[in-house]
Short mmCIF file of C-alpha atoms in Angstrom, two decimals:
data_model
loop_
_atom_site.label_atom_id
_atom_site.label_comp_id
_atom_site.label_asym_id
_atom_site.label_seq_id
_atom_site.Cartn_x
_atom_site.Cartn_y
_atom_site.Cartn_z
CA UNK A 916 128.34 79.81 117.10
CA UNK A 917 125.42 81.72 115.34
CA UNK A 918 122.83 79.56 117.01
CA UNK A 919 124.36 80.60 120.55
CA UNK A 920 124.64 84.21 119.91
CA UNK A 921 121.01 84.49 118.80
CA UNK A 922 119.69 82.46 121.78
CA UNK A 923 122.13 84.65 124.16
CA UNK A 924 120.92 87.87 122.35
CA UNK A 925 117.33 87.28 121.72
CA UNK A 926 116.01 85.30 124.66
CA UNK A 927 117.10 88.34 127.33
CA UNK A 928 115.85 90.49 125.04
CA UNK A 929 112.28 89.14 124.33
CA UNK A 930 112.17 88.90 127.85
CA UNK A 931 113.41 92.54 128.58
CA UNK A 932 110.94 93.54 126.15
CA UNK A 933 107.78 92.15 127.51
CA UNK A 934 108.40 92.35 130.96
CA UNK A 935 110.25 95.59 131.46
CA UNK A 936 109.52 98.16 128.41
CA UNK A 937 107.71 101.54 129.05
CA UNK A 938 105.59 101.28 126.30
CA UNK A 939 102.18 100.63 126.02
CA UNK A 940 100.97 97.40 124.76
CA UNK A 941 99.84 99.00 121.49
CA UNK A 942 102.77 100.95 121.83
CA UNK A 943 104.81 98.13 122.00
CA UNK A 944 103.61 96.58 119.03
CA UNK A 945 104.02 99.17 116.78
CA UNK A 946 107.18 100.72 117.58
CA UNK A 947 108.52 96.93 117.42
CA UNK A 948 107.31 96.55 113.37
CA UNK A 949 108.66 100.51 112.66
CA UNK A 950 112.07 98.67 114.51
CA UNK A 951 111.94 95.57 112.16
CA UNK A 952 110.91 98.16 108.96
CA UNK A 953 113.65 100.07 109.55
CA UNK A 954 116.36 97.65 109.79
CA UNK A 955 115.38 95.50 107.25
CA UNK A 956 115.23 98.25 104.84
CA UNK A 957 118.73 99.34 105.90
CA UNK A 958 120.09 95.82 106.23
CA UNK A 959 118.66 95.39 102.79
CA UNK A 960 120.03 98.55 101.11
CA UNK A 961 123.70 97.85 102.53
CA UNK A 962 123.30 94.91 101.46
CA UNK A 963 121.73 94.45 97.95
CA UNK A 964 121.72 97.87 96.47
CA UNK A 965 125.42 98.93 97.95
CA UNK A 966 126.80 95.56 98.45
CA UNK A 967 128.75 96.82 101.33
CA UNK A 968 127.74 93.99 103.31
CA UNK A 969 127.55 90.15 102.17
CA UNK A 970 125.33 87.65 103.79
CA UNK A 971 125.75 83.54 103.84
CA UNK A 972 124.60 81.48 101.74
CA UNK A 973 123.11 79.01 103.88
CA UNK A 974 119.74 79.03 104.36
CA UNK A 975 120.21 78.19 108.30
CA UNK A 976 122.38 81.53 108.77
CA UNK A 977 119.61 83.44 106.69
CA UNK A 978 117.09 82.35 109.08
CA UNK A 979 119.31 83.26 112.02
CA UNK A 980 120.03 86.23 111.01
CA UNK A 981 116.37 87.39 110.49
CA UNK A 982 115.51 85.62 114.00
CA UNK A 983 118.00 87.96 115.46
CA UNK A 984 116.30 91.09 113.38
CA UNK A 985 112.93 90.44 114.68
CA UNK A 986 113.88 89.33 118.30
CA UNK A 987 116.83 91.11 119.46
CA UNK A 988 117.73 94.14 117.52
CA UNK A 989 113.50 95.45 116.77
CA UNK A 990 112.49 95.03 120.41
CA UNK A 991 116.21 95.86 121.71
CA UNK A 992 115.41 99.51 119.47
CA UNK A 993 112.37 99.16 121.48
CA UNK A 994 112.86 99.21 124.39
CA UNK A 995 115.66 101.88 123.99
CA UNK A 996 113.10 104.51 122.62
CA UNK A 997 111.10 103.61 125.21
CA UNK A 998 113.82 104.91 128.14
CA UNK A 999 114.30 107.81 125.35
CA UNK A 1000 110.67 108.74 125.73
CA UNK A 1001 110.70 108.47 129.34
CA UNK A 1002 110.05 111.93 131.21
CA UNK A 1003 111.42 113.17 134.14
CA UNK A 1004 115.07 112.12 132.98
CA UNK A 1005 117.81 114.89 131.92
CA UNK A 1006 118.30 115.15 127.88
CA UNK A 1007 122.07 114.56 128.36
CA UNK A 1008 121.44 110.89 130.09
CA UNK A 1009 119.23 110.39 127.06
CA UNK A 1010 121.69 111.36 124.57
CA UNK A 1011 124.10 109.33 126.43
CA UNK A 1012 122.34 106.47 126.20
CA UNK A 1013 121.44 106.89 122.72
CA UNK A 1014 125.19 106.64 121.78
CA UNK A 1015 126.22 103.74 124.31
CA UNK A 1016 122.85 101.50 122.85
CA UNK A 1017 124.68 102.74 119.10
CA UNK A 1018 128.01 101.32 120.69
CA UNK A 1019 126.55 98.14 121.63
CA UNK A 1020 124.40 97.20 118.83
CA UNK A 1021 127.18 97.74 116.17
CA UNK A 1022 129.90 95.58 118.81
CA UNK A 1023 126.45 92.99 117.91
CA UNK A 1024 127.20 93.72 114.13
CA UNK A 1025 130.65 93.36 114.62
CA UNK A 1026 130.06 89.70 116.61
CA UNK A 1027 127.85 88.46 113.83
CA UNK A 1028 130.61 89.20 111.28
CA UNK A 1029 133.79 87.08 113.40
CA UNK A 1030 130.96 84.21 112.96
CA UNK A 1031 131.24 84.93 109.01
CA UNK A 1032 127.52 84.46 108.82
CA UNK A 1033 127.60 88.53 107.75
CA UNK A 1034 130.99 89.55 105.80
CA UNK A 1035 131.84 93.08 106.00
CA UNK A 1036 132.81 94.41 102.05
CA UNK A 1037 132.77 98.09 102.70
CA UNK A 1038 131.65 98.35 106.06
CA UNK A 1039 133.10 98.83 109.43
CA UNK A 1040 131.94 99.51 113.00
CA UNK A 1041 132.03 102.69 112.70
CA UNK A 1042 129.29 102.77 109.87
CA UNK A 1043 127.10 100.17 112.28
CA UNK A 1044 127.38 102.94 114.96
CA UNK A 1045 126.51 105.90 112.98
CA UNK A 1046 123.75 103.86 111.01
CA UNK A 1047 122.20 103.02 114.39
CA UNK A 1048 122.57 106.09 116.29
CA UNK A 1049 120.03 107.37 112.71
CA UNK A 1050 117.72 104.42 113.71
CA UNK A 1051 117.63 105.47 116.81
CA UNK A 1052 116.57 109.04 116.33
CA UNK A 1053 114.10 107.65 113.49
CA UNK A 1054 112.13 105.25 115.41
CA UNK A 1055 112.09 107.61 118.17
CA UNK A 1056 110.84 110.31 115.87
CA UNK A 1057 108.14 107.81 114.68
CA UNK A 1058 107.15 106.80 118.58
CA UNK A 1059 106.74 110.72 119.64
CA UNK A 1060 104.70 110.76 116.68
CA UNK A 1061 102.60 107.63 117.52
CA UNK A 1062 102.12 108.92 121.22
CA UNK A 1063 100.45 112.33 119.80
CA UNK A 1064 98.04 110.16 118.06
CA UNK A 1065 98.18 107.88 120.66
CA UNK A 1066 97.14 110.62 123.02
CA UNK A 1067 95.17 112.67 120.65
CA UNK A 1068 93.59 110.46 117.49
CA UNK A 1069 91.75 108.05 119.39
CA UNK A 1070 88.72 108.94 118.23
CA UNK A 1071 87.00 108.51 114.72
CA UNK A 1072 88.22 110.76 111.98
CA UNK B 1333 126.51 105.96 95.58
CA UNK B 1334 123.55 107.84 97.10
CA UNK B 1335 121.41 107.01 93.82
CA UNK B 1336 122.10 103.33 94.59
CA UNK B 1337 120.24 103.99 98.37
CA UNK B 1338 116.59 103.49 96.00
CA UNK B 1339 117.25 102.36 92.47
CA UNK B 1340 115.28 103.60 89.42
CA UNK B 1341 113.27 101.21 87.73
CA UNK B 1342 115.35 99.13 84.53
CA UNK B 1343 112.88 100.37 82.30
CA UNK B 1344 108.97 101.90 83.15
CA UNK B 1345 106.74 99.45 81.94
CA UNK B 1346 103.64 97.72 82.75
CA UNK B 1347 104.73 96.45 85.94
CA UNK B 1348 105.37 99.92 87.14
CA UNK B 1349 102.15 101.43 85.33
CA UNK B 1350 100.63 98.58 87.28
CA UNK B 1351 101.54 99.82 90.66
CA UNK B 1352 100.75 103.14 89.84
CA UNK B 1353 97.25 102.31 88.86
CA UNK B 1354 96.28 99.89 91.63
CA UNK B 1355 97.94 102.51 94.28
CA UNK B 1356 96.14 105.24 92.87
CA UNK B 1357 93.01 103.20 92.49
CA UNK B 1358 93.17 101.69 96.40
CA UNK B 1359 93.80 105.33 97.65
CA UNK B 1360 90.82 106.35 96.03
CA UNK B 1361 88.38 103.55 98.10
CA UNK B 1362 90.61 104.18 100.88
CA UNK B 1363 89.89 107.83 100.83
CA UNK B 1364 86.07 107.34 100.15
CA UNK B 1365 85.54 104.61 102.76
CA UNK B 1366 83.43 105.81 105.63
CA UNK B 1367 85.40 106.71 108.48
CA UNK B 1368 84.66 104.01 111.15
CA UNK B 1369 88.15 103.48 112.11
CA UNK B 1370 89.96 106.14 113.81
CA UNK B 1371 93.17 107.96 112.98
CA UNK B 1372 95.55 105.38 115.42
CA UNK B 1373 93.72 102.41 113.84
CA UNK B 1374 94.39 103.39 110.52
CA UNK B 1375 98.45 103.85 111.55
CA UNK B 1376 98.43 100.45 113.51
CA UNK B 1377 96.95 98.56 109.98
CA UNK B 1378 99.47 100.28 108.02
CA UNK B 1379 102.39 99.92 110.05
CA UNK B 1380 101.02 95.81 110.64
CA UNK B 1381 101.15 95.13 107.36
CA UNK B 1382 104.21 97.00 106.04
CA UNK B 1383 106.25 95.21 108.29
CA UNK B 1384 104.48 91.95 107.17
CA UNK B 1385 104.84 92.52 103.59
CA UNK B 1386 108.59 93.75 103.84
CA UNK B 1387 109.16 90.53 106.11
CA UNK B 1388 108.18 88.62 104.17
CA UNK B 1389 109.06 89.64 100.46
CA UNK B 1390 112.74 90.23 102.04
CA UNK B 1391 113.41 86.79 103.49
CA UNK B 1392 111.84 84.52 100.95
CA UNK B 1393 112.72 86.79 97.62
CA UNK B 1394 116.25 87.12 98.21
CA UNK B 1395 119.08 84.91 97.95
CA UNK B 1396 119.52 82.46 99.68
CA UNK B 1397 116.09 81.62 99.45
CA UNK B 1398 114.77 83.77 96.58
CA UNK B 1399 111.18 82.13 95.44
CA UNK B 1400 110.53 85.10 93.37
CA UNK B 1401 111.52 87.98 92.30
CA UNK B 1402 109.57 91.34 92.22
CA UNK B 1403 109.63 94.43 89.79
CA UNK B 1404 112.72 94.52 87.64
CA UNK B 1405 115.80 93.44 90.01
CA UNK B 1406 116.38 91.65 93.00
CA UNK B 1407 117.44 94.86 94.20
CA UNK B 1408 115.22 98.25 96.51
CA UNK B 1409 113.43 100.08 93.99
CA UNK B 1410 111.63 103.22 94.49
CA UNK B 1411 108.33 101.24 93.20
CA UNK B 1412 108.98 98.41 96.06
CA UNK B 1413 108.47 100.85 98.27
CA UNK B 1414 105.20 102.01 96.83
CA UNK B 1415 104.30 98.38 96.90
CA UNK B 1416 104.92 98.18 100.82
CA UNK B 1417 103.52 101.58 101.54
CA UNK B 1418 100.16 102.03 100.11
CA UNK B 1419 98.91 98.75 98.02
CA UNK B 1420 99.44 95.79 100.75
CA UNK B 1421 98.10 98.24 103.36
CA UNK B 1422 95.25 99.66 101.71
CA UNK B 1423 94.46 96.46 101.17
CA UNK B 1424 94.41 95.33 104.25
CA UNK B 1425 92.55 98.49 105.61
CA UNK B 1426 89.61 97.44 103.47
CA UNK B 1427 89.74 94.64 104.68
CA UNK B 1428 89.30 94.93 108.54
CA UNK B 1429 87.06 98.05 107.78
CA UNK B 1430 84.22 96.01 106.21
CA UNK B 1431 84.80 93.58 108.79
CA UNK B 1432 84.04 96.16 111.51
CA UNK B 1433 80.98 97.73 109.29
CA UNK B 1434 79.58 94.70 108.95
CA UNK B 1435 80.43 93.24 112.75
CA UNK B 1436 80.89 89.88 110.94
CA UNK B 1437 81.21 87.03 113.76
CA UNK B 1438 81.27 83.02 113.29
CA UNK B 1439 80.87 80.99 109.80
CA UNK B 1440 80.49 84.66 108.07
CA UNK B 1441 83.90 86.22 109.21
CA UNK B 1442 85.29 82.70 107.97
CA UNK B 1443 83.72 82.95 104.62
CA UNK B 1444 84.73 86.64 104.57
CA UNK B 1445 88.28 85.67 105.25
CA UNK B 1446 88.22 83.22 102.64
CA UNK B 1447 86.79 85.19 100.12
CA UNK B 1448 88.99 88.09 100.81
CA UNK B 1449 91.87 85.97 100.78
CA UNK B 1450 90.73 84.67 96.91
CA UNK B 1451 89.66 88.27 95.59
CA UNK B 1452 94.08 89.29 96.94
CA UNK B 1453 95.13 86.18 95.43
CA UNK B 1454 93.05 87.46 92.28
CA UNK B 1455 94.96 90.90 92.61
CA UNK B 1456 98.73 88.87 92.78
CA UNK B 1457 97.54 86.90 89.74
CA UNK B 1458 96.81 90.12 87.82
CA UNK B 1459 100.15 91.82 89.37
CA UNK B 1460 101.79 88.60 88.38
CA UNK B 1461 100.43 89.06 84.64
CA UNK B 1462 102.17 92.24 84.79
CA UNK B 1463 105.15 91.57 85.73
CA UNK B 1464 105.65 92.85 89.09
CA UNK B 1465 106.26 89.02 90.63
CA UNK B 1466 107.47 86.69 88.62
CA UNK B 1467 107.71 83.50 90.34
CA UNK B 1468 111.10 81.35 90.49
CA UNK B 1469 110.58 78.59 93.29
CA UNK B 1470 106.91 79.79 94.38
CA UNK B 1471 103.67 79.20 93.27
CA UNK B 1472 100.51 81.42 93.45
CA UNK B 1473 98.57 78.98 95.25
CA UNK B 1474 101.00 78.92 97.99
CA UNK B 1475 100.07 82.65 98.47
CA UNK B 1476 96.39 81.56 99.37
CA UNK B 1477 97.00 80.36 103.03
CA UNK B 1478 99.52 83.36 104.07
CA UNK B 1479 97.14 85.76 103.01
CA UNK B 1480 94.22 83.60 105.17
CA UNK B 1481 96.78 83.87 108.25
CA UNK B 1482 97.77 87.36 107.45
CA UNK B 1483 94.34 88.45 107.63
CA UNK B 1484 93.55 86.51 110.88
CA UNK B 1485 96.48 88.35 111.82
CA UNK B 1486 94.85 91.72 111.19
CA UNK B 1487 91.60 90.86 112.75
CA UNK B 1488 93.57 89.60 115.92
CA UNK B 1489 95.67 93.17 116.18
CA UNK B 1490 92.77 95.29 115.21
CA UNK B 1491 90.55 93.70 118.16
CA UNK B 1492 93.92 93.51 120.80
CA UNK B 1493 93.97 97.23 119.96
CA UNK B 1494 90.35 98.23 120.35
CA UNK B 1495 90.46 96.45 123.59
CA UNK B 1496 93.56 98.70 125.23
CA UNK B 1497 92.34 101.53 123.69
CA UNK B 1498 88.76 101.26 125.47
CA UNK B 1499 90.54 100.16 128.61
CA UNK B 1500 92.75 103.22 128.05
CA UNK B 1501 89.66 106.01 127.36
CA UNK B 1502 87.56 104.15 130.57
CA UNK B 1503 91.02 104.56 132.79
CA UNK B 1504 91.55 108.52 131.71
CA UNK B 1505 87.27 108.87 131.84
CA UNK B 1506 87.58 107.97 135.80
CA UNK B 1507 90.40 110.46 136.29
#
């Protein structure tokens, strides 16, 4: 079941990503790691330091779920910020799609944990969409950032 | 529960004095490098190799897998993060910068590689002396050929970005 939600997740996604994103290549590359950094060290601090989340055991699901972290949910963030740093489109669109991406990456969360790969302790769907709509704003803080020196630090120091 | 978000070290010992050092110690050649690489380069080799280092020390140091085990629990400590923020990258920074000083090309970029790779290896054995990895399922010499492919890695990311950023600054010059 985990095998076949990654591959239905990840392989439009990757795809999505590579073809279709508004980033630049460099762009691309970067804001993808800052994606992966930032949900592994949330994924990470739910899970170890508050224990509100419990992963498998199995070394398979492990895997899985860090496939699904580096394909689907960094380059899904991606290409989000992306559309969010798109001009010529009116702020309330943006925000609107800021909170239907939340809505659909924690109904992900919440499709991971029916699988029982990730158990849910002290967490609930409602802390996936608030902890993502944070992610969100953070890696699209991070990307206006990178596009000033993007635009502006070329050059030597 | 907020004070669990980053926990405290178990006690401040020579594995944290450790990290303080070397961090302060990297910053310092960091800062007195000459500046060759510019101010996007320098984000692209630090954001490259955070995300390398935290990819890797959380999948293979943590249950299930959990080969090792750094500083004093399993757990995020504030001095993990100062591991992932400013010693792997500042190591890596030196790294590609003497590569582009000294334009190194052919059998001397793969001795450089190799030789780099030993002198980090060195710098785990040393940080492994102090106790901020202590090794459970892993062995040091394992640590040899990532660091070879994660500085291959660098060199490929460092030249894919010098490329789009003189195709960029050629595009905007004919505007």
């Amino acid at each position: 079941m985990i095998i076949f939600i990654t591959l239905m997740l990840s392989v439009p996604t990757l795809l999505l990503f590579y073809k279709f994103s508004l980033l630049h290549p460099v762009e691309k590359l970067i804001i993808w790691s800052v994606s992966s950094i930032i949900s592994k060290h949330s994924f990470t601090i739910i899970e170890l330091n508050l224990g509100m989340v419990e992963m498998s055991n199995k070394k398979v699901d492990a895997i899985l779920i860090y496939l699904l972290g580096w394909f689907f949910y960094s380059p899904m963030l991606a290409i989000i910020v992306g559309f969010l740093q798109k001009g010529r489109v009116h702020p309330l669109y943006k925000i609107a799609l800021m909170f239907i991406s939340a809505a659909f990456l924690s109904f992900t969360n919440h499709l991971i944990s029916i699988t029982g790969v990730i158990v849910f302790k002290h967490w609930n769907i409602i802390f996936s969409f608030v902890s993502y709509i944070v992610i969100i704003l953070f890696v699209f803080s991070f990307a206006q950032f990178f596009r000033f020196i993007f635009t502006h630090g070329r050059s030597h120091v | 529960m907020l004070y669990e978000v980053f926990l405290q070290p178990e006690k401040f010992d020579k594995n944290e004095w450790f990290i303080l050092i070397a961090g302060i110690l990297m910053m310092i050649l960091f800062l007195f490098t000459d500046r060759r690489i510019s101010v996007l380069e320098i984000v692209v080799i630090w954001v490259i190799n955070w995300f390398m280092a935290e990819a890797a020390d959380f999948s293979i140091a943590i249950p299930p897998f959990d080969f090792y085990d750094f500083n004093d629990s399993p757990k995020y400590e504030y001095f993990d993060f100062f591991l992932f923020v400013v010693l792997y990258p500042c190591t890596a920074y030196l790294f590609i910068h003497y590569y582009d000083k000294w334009n190194l090309r052919g059998k001397l970029l793969i001795i450089y590689v190799f030789i780099y790779s030993l002198l980090t290896l060195g710098l785990e054995a040393l940080a492994s002396v102090f106790n901020v990895f202590t090794y459970k399922g892993w062995h040091l010499i394992f640590s040899f050929p990532v660091y070879l492919v994660v500085y291959i890695i660098n060199i490929v990311i460092f030249k894919f970005e010098r490329k789009h950023i003189h195709k960029l600054n050629t595009e905007l010059k004919k505007v």
